[in-house]
Structure formats: structure tokens, C-alpha cells
Amino acid sequence: EAAVTQSPRNKVAVTGGKVTLSCNQTNNHNNMYWYRQDTGHGLRLIHYSYGAGSTEKGDIPDGYKASRPSQENFSLILELATPSQTSVYFCASGDPVYEQYFGPGTRLTVL
Amino acid sequence: QQKVQQSPESLSVPEGGMASLNCTSSDRNFQYFWWYRQHSGEGPKALMSIFSDGDKKEGRFTAHLNKASLHVSLHIRDSQPSDSALYFCAASEPSSGSWQLIFGSGTQLTVMP
């Protein structure tokens, strides 16, 4: 089965600090995605990528950067973390027609 | 307004009962629809897809799509406590060149033993 892993699983950061969330997939999928999940909002797309070296803005990109250095790895970067970025973040690989495979999530708390 | 809206927000059914979840899209360009399920503490997992008008049945789960009314539903027959989870409807429009899935806000299903 397709596998997506995320690290760290839990993170506590301070306001103004830099946070990097990492994602690795062994599915050899071209497309990768970063979502955040908040109660009442479902899953909202932050950034996505079509392949190594590419990143695209999703619906809520403000305050986030993304990096796709290889087919397997996709990172989400918060340069200056704010309390409003406290959330659960999910990485996924795949595509909308066939299926997206999600990782287990990272719970981020910004104090 | 969200492009994919789900109802109800929460639903409780007795074990063995029928659960019905609804999803309405506001974008006629959406062509592909998915149901995803998320158990507590886990990532969402694809449950089933439906791309054509009509019904699609997989075991105890039946999805129904009516593109004219932009309505998708999921019916769970003989509901089990293990079906208790957050269910998301998702839609996409690959013809636009954008490989995005748009998710609804979810329906929390509780199956009572």
C-alpha cells in the first residue's frame, strides 16, 4: 500500500520562530499536497507540487512556503510562526482522479 | 461560500441502522467526486469514488451522484461502531489543469452500539 510519512508528529513552537514540517512518500507519485485541518473548515489546501522543483499555491498559502527537493520529499515551512497557524497539518500524495494518500498528520501548536 | 458543502454536520445512528450523508457542489465544472473517511487520530483515507451519474455500491457503502443537481450522497447500510468517523466529500475538476481536490467540512458519524 502507498505510504506517506510525516515528521515531527507533534511540534510546539514559539511565536516568530521558524517551523519546518517534513513529508516523505514512497509511492513515486508526481503530485504532493499540504493541507491544514481545522474544525468547521475541513481540509484546506496550502501548497502543492507537480514534481521535484515545483511548488504551487493552494487556497490558503499566506504565511507558508513549500519546498520539493526530490520526488519523495515535500516540506512546509513557516518562516515566522503565529498562533493562528496552530492546527493539524496533513501531507498527501497522489492525484484527484485516482486517489490521494494521506500521512498521519502533524499537530502544531504555536504559543 | 464553500464550493463543496456537506450535511448534516453530525449524525448519530444505532448499530445496524442506515446512515445517509449528503454533499452539494456549487461548481458545475466538478467532474470527479470522492468520499474520504478519517478515524480519530489518523489521516483521511479514500473510501470510494464516483464519476458517473447513478449509484455505485461497494459492500455496505453506496454512493449516488446526480450531476444535474450537483448532489452526491453516501449511504452506509448495517452501520457498525467501526464506521464512527469523520466523512469528507471531495470534488475535482482535472480538465482545468489543476490537480486539486476540494474538500467539504465533513460529517461526524457516530454509530451507537
PDB file of C-alpha atoms in Angstrom:
ATOM      1  CA  GLU A   1       0.000   0.000   0.000  1.00  0.00           C
ATOM      2  CA  ALA A   2       1.031   3.552  -0.691  1.00  0.00           C
ATOM      3  CA  ALA A   3       2.958   5.124   2.168  1.00  0.00           C
ATOM      4  CA  VAL A   4       3.236   8.728   3.304  1.00  0.00           C
ATOM      5  CA  THR A   5       5.125   9.618   6.459  1.00  0.00           C
ATOM      6  CA  GLN A   6       5.359  12.932   8.281  1.00  0.00           C
ATOM      7  CA  SER A   7       7.724  14.354  10.854  1.00  0.00           C
ATOM      8  CA  PRO A   8       7.514  15.523  13.503  1.00  0.00           C
ATOM      9  CA  ARG A   9       4.167  14.146  14.656  1.00  0.00           C
ATOM     10  CA  ASN A  10       3.838  16.829  17.294  1.00  0.00           C
ATOM     11  CA  LYS A  11       5.504  20.228  17.468  1.00  0.00           C
ATOM     12  CA  VAL A  12       5.329  23.132  19.886  1.00  0.00           C
ATOM     13  CA  ALA A  13       6.773  26.374  18.541  1.00  0.00           C
ATOM     14  CA  VAL A  14       7.046  29.936  19.761  1.00  0.00           C
ATOM     15  CA  THR A  15       5.534  32.914  18.002  1.00  0.00           C
ATOM     16  CA  GLY A  16       8.006  34.304  15.480  1.00  0.00           C
ATOM     17  CA  GLY A  17      10.004  31.116  15.288  1.00  0.00           C
ATOM     18  CA  LYS A  18      10.700  29.070  12.167  1.00  0.00           C
ATOM     19  CA  VAL A  19       8.977  25.724  11.750  1.00  0.00           C
ATOM     20  CA  THR A  20       9.653  23.069   9.117  1.00  0.00           C
ATOM     21  CA  LEU A  21       7.274  20.170   8.602  1.00  0.00           C
ATOM     22  CA  SER A  22       8.578  17.272   6.540  1.00  0.00           C
ATOM     23  CA  CYS A  23       6.828  14.713   4.373  1.00  0.00           C
ATOM     24  CA  ASN A  24       8.138  11.632   2.599  1.00  0.00           C
ATOM     25  CA  GLN A  25       6.326   9.362   0.157  1.00  0.00           C
ATOM     26  CA  THR A  26       7.392   6.035  -1.292  1.00  0.00           C
ATOM     27  CA  ASN A  27       4.596   5.905  -3.872  1.00  0.00           C
ATOM     28  CA  ASN A  28       6.563   7.524  -6.693  1.00  0.00           C
ATOM     29  CA  HIS A  29       3.684   9.973  -7.151  1.00  0.00           C
ATOM     30  CA  ASN A  30       4.367  13.183  -9.018  1.00  0.00           C
ATOM     31  CA  ASN A  31       1.820  15.232  -7.083  1.00  0.00           C
ATOM     32  CA  MET A  32       2.141  16.085  -3.398  1.00  0.00           C
ATOM     33  CA  TYR A  33      -0.015  18.313  -1.228  1.00  0.00           C
ATOM     34  CA  TRP A  34      -0.030  20.100   2.121  1.00  0.00           C
ATOM     35  CA  TYR A  35      -3.359  20.666   3.904  1.00  0.00           C
ATOM     36  CA  ARG A  36      -4.357  22.029   7.265  1.00  0.00           C
ATOM     37  CA  GLN A  37      -7.372  20.758   9.147  1.00  0.00           C
ATOM     38  CA  ASP A  38      -9.401  22.930  11.473  1.00  0.00           C
ATOM     39  CA  THR A  39     -12.798  22.194  12.989  1.00  0.00           C
ATOM     40  CA  GLY A  40     -15.554  23.565  10.773  1.00  0.00           C
ATOM     41  CA  HIS A  41     -13.251  24.086   7.792  1.00  0.00           C
ATOM     42  CA  GLY A  42     -12.425  20.579   6.754  1.00  0.00           C
ATOM     43  CA  LEU A  43      -9.178  20.206   4.815  1.00  0.00           C
ATOM     44  CA  ARG A  44      -7.792  23.327   3.200  1.00  0.00           C
ATOM     45  CA  LEU A  45      -5.021  23.225   0.615  1.00  0.00           C
ATOM     46  CA  ILE A  46      -1.924  25.294   1.435  1.00  0.00           C
ATOM     47  CA  HIS A  47       0.616  24.332  -1.244  1.00  0.00           C
ATOM     48  CA  TYR A  48       1.050  21.545  -3.755  1.00  0.00           C
ATOM     49  CA  SER A  49       3.657  20.282  -6.169  1.00  0.00           C
ATOM     50  CA  TYR A  50       3.646  18.569  -9.565  1.00  0.00           C
ATOM     51  CA  GLY A  51       7.145  17.174  -9.148  1.00  0.00           C
ATOM     52  CA  ALA A  52      10.663  17.856  -7.935  1.00  0.00           C
ATOM     53  CA  GLY A  53      11.489  21.534  -8.056  1.00  0.00           C
ATOM     54  CA  SER A  54       7.892  22.729  -8.444  1.00  0.00           C
ATOM     55  CA  THR A  55       5.603  24.319  -5.882  1.00  0.00           C
ATOM     56  CA  GLU A  56       2.191  25.902  -6.404  1.00  0.00           C
ATOM     57  CA  LYS A  57      -0.002  27.981  -4.146  1.00  0.00           C
ATOM     58  CA  GLY A  58      -3.201  26.441  -2.896  1.00  0.00           C
ATOM     59  CA  ASP A  59      -6.187  28.170  -1.365  1.00  0.00           C
ATOM     60  CA  ILE A  60      -4.520  29.489   1.816  1.00  0.00           C
ATOM     61  CA  PRO A  61      -0.777  29.992   1.102  1.00  0.00           C
ATOM     62  CA  ASP A  62      -0.202  33.175   3.109  1.00  0.00           C
ATOM     63  CA  GLY A  63       2.406  32.671   5.838  1.00  0.00           C
ATOM     64  CA  TYR A  64       3.633  29.380   4.367  1.00  0.00           C
ATOM     65  CA  LYS A  65       6.357  28.342   1.961  1.00  0.00           C
ATOM     66  CA  ALA A  66       6.929  24.934   0.412  1.00  0.00           C
ATOM     67  CA  SER A  67       9.921  23.076  -0.934  1.00  0.00           C
ATOM     68  CA  ARG A  68      10.074  19.971  -3.135  1.00  0.00           C
ATOM     69  CA  PRO A  69      13.739  18.976  -3.421  1.00  0.00           C
ATOM     70  CA  SER A  70      13.050  15.458  -4.713  1.00  0.00           C
ATOM     71  CA  GLN A  71      10.254  13.186  -5.900  1.00  0.00           C
ATOM     72  CA  GLU A  72       9.970  11.713  -2.394  1.00  0.00           C
ATOM     73  CA  ASN A  73      10.176  14.782  -0.147  1.00  0.00           C
ATOM     74  CA  PHE A  74       7.938  17.812   0.294  1.00  0.00           C
ATOM     75  CA  SER A  75       8.376  20.308   3.126  1.00  0.00           C
ATOM     76  CA  LEU A  76       6.151  23.020   4.541  1.00  0.00           C
ATOM     77  CA  ILE A  77       7.943  25.999   6.056  1.00  0.00           C
ATOM     78  CA  LEU A  78       6.566  28.581   8.436  1.00  0.00           C
ATOM     79  CA  GLU A  79       9.193  31.343   8.489  1.00  0.00           C
ATOM     80  CA  LEU A  80       7.517  33.369  11.238  1.00  0.00           C
ATOM     81  CA  ALA A  81       5.034  31.183  13.064  1.00  0.00           C
ATOM     82  CA  THR A  82       1.906  32.776  14.523  1.00  0.00           C
ATOM     83  CA  PRO A  83      -0.729  31.372  16.930  1.00  0.00           C
ATOM     84  CA  SER A  84      -3.263  31.359  14.062  1.00  0.00           C
ATOM     85  CA  GLN A  85      -1.160  28.635  12.439  1.00  0.00           C
ATOM     86  CA  THR A  86      -1.905  26.256  15.298  1.00  0.00           C
ATOM     87  CA  SER A  87      -3.554  23.340  13.515  1.00  0.00           C
ATOM     88  CA  VAL A  88      -3.166  19.784  12.319  1.00  0.00           C
ATOM     89  CA  TYR A  89      -1.222  19.532   9.065  1.00  0.00           C
ATOM     90  CA  PHE A  90      -1.548  16.698   6.583  1.00  0.00           C
ATOM     91  CA  CYS A  91       0.655  15.794   3.669  1.00  0.00           C
ATOM     92  CA  ALA A  92      -0.704  13.730   0.797  1.00  0.00           C
ATOM     93  CA  SER A  93       0.495  12.261  -2.475  1.00  0.00           C
ATOM     94  CA  GLY A  94      -1.452  11.088  -5.500  1.00  0.00           C
ATOM     95  CA  ASP A  95      -3.932  12.854  -7.708  1.00  0.00           C
ATOM     96  CA  PRO A  96      -7.584  13.915  -7.546  1.00  0.00           C
ATOM     97  CA  VAL A  97      -8.784  11.422 -10.162  1.00  0.00           C
ATOM     98  CA  TYR A  98      -7.286   8.213  -8.851  1.00  0.00           C
ATOM     99  CA  GLU A  99      -6.726   8.789  -5.134  1.00  0.00           C
ATOM    100  CA  GLN A 100      -4.777  10.842  -2.647  1.00  0.00           C
ATOM    101  CA  TYR A 101      -2.869   9.063   0.107  1.00  0.00           C
ATOM    102  CA  PHE A 102      -2.547  10.964   3.360  1.00  0.00           C
ATOM    103  CA  GLY A 103       0.083  10.862   6.054  1.00  0.00           C
ATOM    104  CA  PRO A 104      -0.755  10.566   9.759  1.00  0.00           C
ATOM    105  CA  GLY A 105      -0.621  14.304  10.366  1.00  0.00           C
ATOM    106  CA  THR A 106       1.449  16.746  12.417  1.00  0.00           C
ATOM    107  CA  ARG A 107      -0.138  18.576  15.333  1.00  0.00           C
ATOM    108  CA  LEU A 108       1.419  22.035  15.544  1.00  0.00           C
ATOM    109  CA  THR A 109       0.912  24.359  18.487  1.00  0.00           C
ATOM    110  CA  VAL A 110       2.269  27.903  18.269  1.00  0.00           C
ATOM    111  CA  LEU A 111       2.481  29.631  21.643  1.00  0.00           C
TER     112      LEU A 111
ATOM    113  CA  GLN B   1     -19.243  30.156   0.314  1.00  0.00           C
ATOM    114  CA  GLN B   2     -17.528  26.793   0.269  1.00  0.00           C
ATOM    115  CA  LYS B   3     -17.590  25.092  -3.122  1.00  0.00           C
ATOM    116  CA  VAL B   4     -18.396  21.734  -1.514  1.00  0.00           C
ATOM    117  CA  GLN B   5     -20.966  21.736   1.277  1.00  0.00           C
ATOM    118  CA  GLN B   6     -21.840  18.756   3.446  1.00  0.00           C
ATOM    119  CA  SER B   7     -24.813  17.961   5.631  1.00  0.00           C
ATOM    120  CA  PRO B   8     -25.506  17.169   8.332  1.00  0.00           C
ATOM    121  CA  GLU B   9     -22.534  18.337  10.395  1.00  0.00           C
ATOM    122  CA  SER B  10     -23.038  15.401  12.731  1.00  0.00           C
ATOM    123  CA  LEU B  11     -25.123  12.267  12.635  1.00  0.00           C
ATOM    124  CA  SER B  12     -25.861   9.511  15.140  1.00  0.00           C
ATOM    125  CA  VAL B  13     -27.317   6.164  14.106  1.00  0.00           C
ATOM    126  CA  PRO B  14     -27.852   2.916  16.007  1.00  0.00           C
ATOM    127  CA  GLU B  15     -25.726  -0.107  15.226  1.00  0.00           C
ATOM    128  CA  GLY B  16     -27.272  -1.912  12.276  1.00  0.00           C
ATOM    129  CA  GLY B  17     -29.006   1.223  11.043  1.00  0.00           C
ATOM    130  CA  MET B  18     -28.664   3.230   7.827  1.00  0.00           C
ATOM    131  CA  ALA B  19     -26.523   6.364   7.728  1.00  0.00           C
ATOM    132  CA  SER B  20     -27.061   8.896   4.943  1.00  0.00           C
ATOM    133  CA  LEU B  21     -24.576  11.675   4.262  1.00  0.00           C
ATOM    134  CA  ASN B  22     -25.101  14.475   1.757  1.00  0.00           C
ATOM    135  CA  CYS B  23     -22.850  16.710  -0.307  1.00  0.00           C
ATOM    136  CA  THR B  24     -23.680  19.564  -2.673  1.00  0.00           C
ATOM    137  CA  SER B  25     -21.308  21.299  -5.040  1.00  0.00           C
ATOM    138  CA  SER B  26     -21.655  24.891  -6.189  1.00  0.00           C
ATOM    139  CA  ASP B  27     -19.340  24.434  -9.174  1.00  0.00           C
ATOM    140  CA  ARG B  28     -20.759  22.739 -12.272  1.00  0.00           C
ATOM    141  CA  ASN B  29     -17.234  22.089 -13.543  1.00  0.00           C
ATOM    142  CA  PHE B  30     -16.558  19.454 -10.906  1.00  0.00           C
ATOM    143  CA  GLN B  31     -16.429  16.072 -12.612  1.00  0.00           C
ATOM    144  CA  TYR B  32     -14.953  13.659 -10.102  1.00  0.00           C
ATOM    145  CA  PHE B  33     -16.212  13.043  -6.596  1.00  0.00           C
ATOM    146  CA  TRP B  34     -14.715  11.141  -3.713  1.00  0.00           C
ATOM    147  CA  TRP B  35     -15.696  10.157  -0.210  1.00  0.00           C
ATOM    148  CA  TYR B  36     -12.889  10.078   2.330  1.00  0.00           C
ATOM    149  CA  ARG B  37     -13.082   8.747   5.868  1.00  0.00           C
ATOM    150  CA  GLN B  38     -10.981   9.837   8.827  1.00  0.00           C
ATOM    151  CA  HIS B  39     -10.839   7.955  12.090  1.00  0.00           C
ATOM    152  CA  SER B  40      -9.787   9.885  15.168  1.00  0.00           C
ATOM    153  CA  GLY B  41      -6.029  10.500  15.296  1.00  0.00           C
ATOM    154  CA  GLU B  42      -5.414   9.320  11.736  1.00  0.00           C
ATOM    155  CA  GLY B  43      -5.120  10.826   8.290  1.00  0.00           C
ATOM    156  CA  PRO B  44      -8.063  10.700   5.866  1.00  0.00           C
ATOM    157  CA  LYS B  45      -8.343   7.612   3.715  1.00  0.00           C
ATOM    158  CA  ALA B  46     -10.193   7.267   0.442  1.00  0.00           C
ATOM    159  CA  LEU B  47     -13.419   5.315   0.820  1.00  0.00           C
ATOM    160  CA  MET B  48     -14.841   5.376  -2.672  1.00  0.00           C
ATOM    161  CA  SER B  49     -15.046   7.417  -5.823  1.00  0.00           C
ATOM    162  CA  ILE B  50     -17.951   8.164  -8.140  1.00  0.00           C
ATOM    163  CA  PHE B  51     -17.549   9.778 -11.525  1.00  0.00           C
ATOM    164  CA  SER B  52     -20.815   8.929 -13.354  1.00  0.00           C
ATOM    165  CA  ASP B  53     -24.447   9.673 -12.634  1.00  0.00           C
ATOM    166  CA  GLY B  54     -26.241   6.959 -10.703  1.00  0.00           C
ATOM    167  CA  ASP B  55     -25.317   4.563  -7.941  1.00  0.00           C
ATOM    168  CA  LYS B  56     -22.058   2.856  -7.097  1.00  0.00           C
ATOM    169  CA  LYS B  57     -22.070   0.104  -4.493  1.00  0.00           C
ATOM    170  CA  GLU B  58     -19.111  -1.271  -2.588  1.00  0.00           C
ATOM    171  CA  GLY B  59     -20.119  -3.676   0.154  1.00  0.00           C
ATOM    172  CA  ARG B  60     -22.214  -1.827   2.734  1.00  0.00           C
ATOM    173  CA  PHE B  61     -21.459   1.535   1.129  1.00  0.00           C
ATOM    174  CA  THR B  62     -23.447   3.074  -1.728  1.00  0.00           C
ATOM    175  CA  ALA B  63     -22.614   6.401  -3.339  1.00  0.00           C
ATOM    176  CA  HIS B  64     -25.068   8.282  -5.517  1.00  0.00           C
ATOM    177  CA  LEU B  65     -24.259  11.089  -7.940  1.00  0.00           C
ATOM    178  CA  ASN B  66     -26.615  13.458  -9.723  1.00  0.00           C
ATOM    179  CA  LYS B  67     -24.534  15.898 -11.757  1.00  0.00           C
ATOM    180  CA  ALA B  68     -27.577  17.887 -12.871  1.00  0.00           C
ATOM    181  CA  SER B  69     -28.370  18.828  -9.276  1.00  0.00           C
ATOM    182  CA  LEU B  70     -24.693  18.798  -8.209  1.00  0.00           C
ATOM    183  CA  HIS B  71     -25.590  16.365  -5.428  1.00  0.00           C
ATOM    184  CA  VAL B  72     -23.600  13.447  -4.076  1.00  0.00           C
ATOM    185  CA  SER B  73     -24.651  11.177  -1.254  1.00  0.00           C
ATOM    186  CA  LEU B  74     -23.203   8.284   0.703  1.00  0.00           C
ATOM    187  CA  HIS B  75     -25.361   5.636   2.327  1.00  0.00           C
ATOM    188  CA  ILE B  76     -23.980   3.174   4.831  1.00  0.00           C
ATOM    189  CA  ARG B  77     -26.104   0.093   5.358  1.00  0.00           C
ATOM    190  CA  ASP B  78     -25.895  -2.015   8.535  1.00  0.00           C
ATOM    191  CA  SER B  79     -23.749   0.616  10.256  1.00  0.00           C
ATOM    192  CA  GLN B  80     -21.065  -0.659  12.651  1.00  0.00           C
ATOM    193  CA  PRO B  81     -19.324   1.092  15.556  1.00  0.00           C
ATOM    194  CA  SER B  82     -16.126   0.951  13.475  1.00  0.00           C
ATOM    195  CA  ASP B  83     -17.850   3.221  10.920  1.00  0.00           C
ATOM    196  CA  SER B  84     -17.763   6.025  13.503  1.00  0.00           C
ATOM    197  CA  ALA B  85     -15.514   8.619  11.876  1.00  0.00           C
ATOM    198  CA  LEU B  86     -15.381  11.981  10.111  1.00  0.00           C
ATOM    199  CA  TYR B  87     -16.522  11.673   6.492  1.00  0.00           C
ATOM    200  CA  PHE B  88     -15.429  14.115   3.820  1.00  0.00           C
ATOM    201  CA  CYS B  89     -16.869  14.695   0.391  1.00  0.00           C
ATOM    202  CA  ALA B  90     -14.300  15.917  -2.141  1.00  0.00           C
ATOM    203  CA  ALA B  91     -14.520  17.091  -5.739  1.00  0.00           C
ATOM    204  CA  SER B  92     -12.109  17.865  -8.527  1.00  0.00           C
ATOM    205  CA  GLU B  93     -12.013  19.380 -11.993  1.00  0.00           C
ATOM    206  CA  PRO B  94      -8.962  17.901 -13.715  1.00  0.00           C
ATOM    207  CA  SER B  95      -9.933  19.409 -17.082  1.00  0.00           C
ATOM    208  CA  SER B  96      -8.938  22.799 -15.720  1.00  0.00           C
ATOM    209  CA  GLY B  97      -5.352  21.579 -15.460  1.00  0.00           C
ATOM    210  CA  SER B  98      -5.404  21.967 -11.708  1.00  0.00           C
ATOM    211  CA  TRP B  99      -4.800  18.773  -9.784  1.00  0.00           C
ATOM    212  CA  GLN B 100      -6.624  19.906  -6.670  1.00  0.00           C
ATOM    213  CA  LEU B 101      -9.198  18.154  -4.542  1.00  0.00           C
ATOM    214  CA  ILE B 102     -11.716  20.478  -2.892  1.00  0.00           C
ATOM    215  CA  PHE B 103     -12.977  19.111   0.415  1.00  0.00           C
ATOM    216  CA  GLY B 104     -16.180  19.793   2.283  1.00  0.00           C
ATOM    217  CA  SER B 105     -16.113  20.497   6.018  1.00  0.00           C
ATOM    218  CA  GLY B 106     -17.120  16.946   6.912  1.00  0.00           C
ATOM    219  CA  THR B 107     -19.877  14.969   8.634  1.00  0.00           C
ATOM    220  CA  GLN B 108     -19.090  13.393  12.006  1.00  0.00           C
ATOM    221  CA  LEU B 109     -20.790   9.995  12.129  1.00  0.00           C
ATOM    222  CA  THR B 110     -21.335   8.206  15.435  1.00  0.00           C
ATOM    223  CA  VAL B 111     -22.681   4.655  15.432  1.00  0.00           C
ATOM    224  CA  MET B 112     -24.104   3.746  18.813  1.00  0.00           C
ATOM    225  CA  PRO B 113     -23.718   0.119  19.997  1.00  0.00           C
TER     226      PRO B 113
END
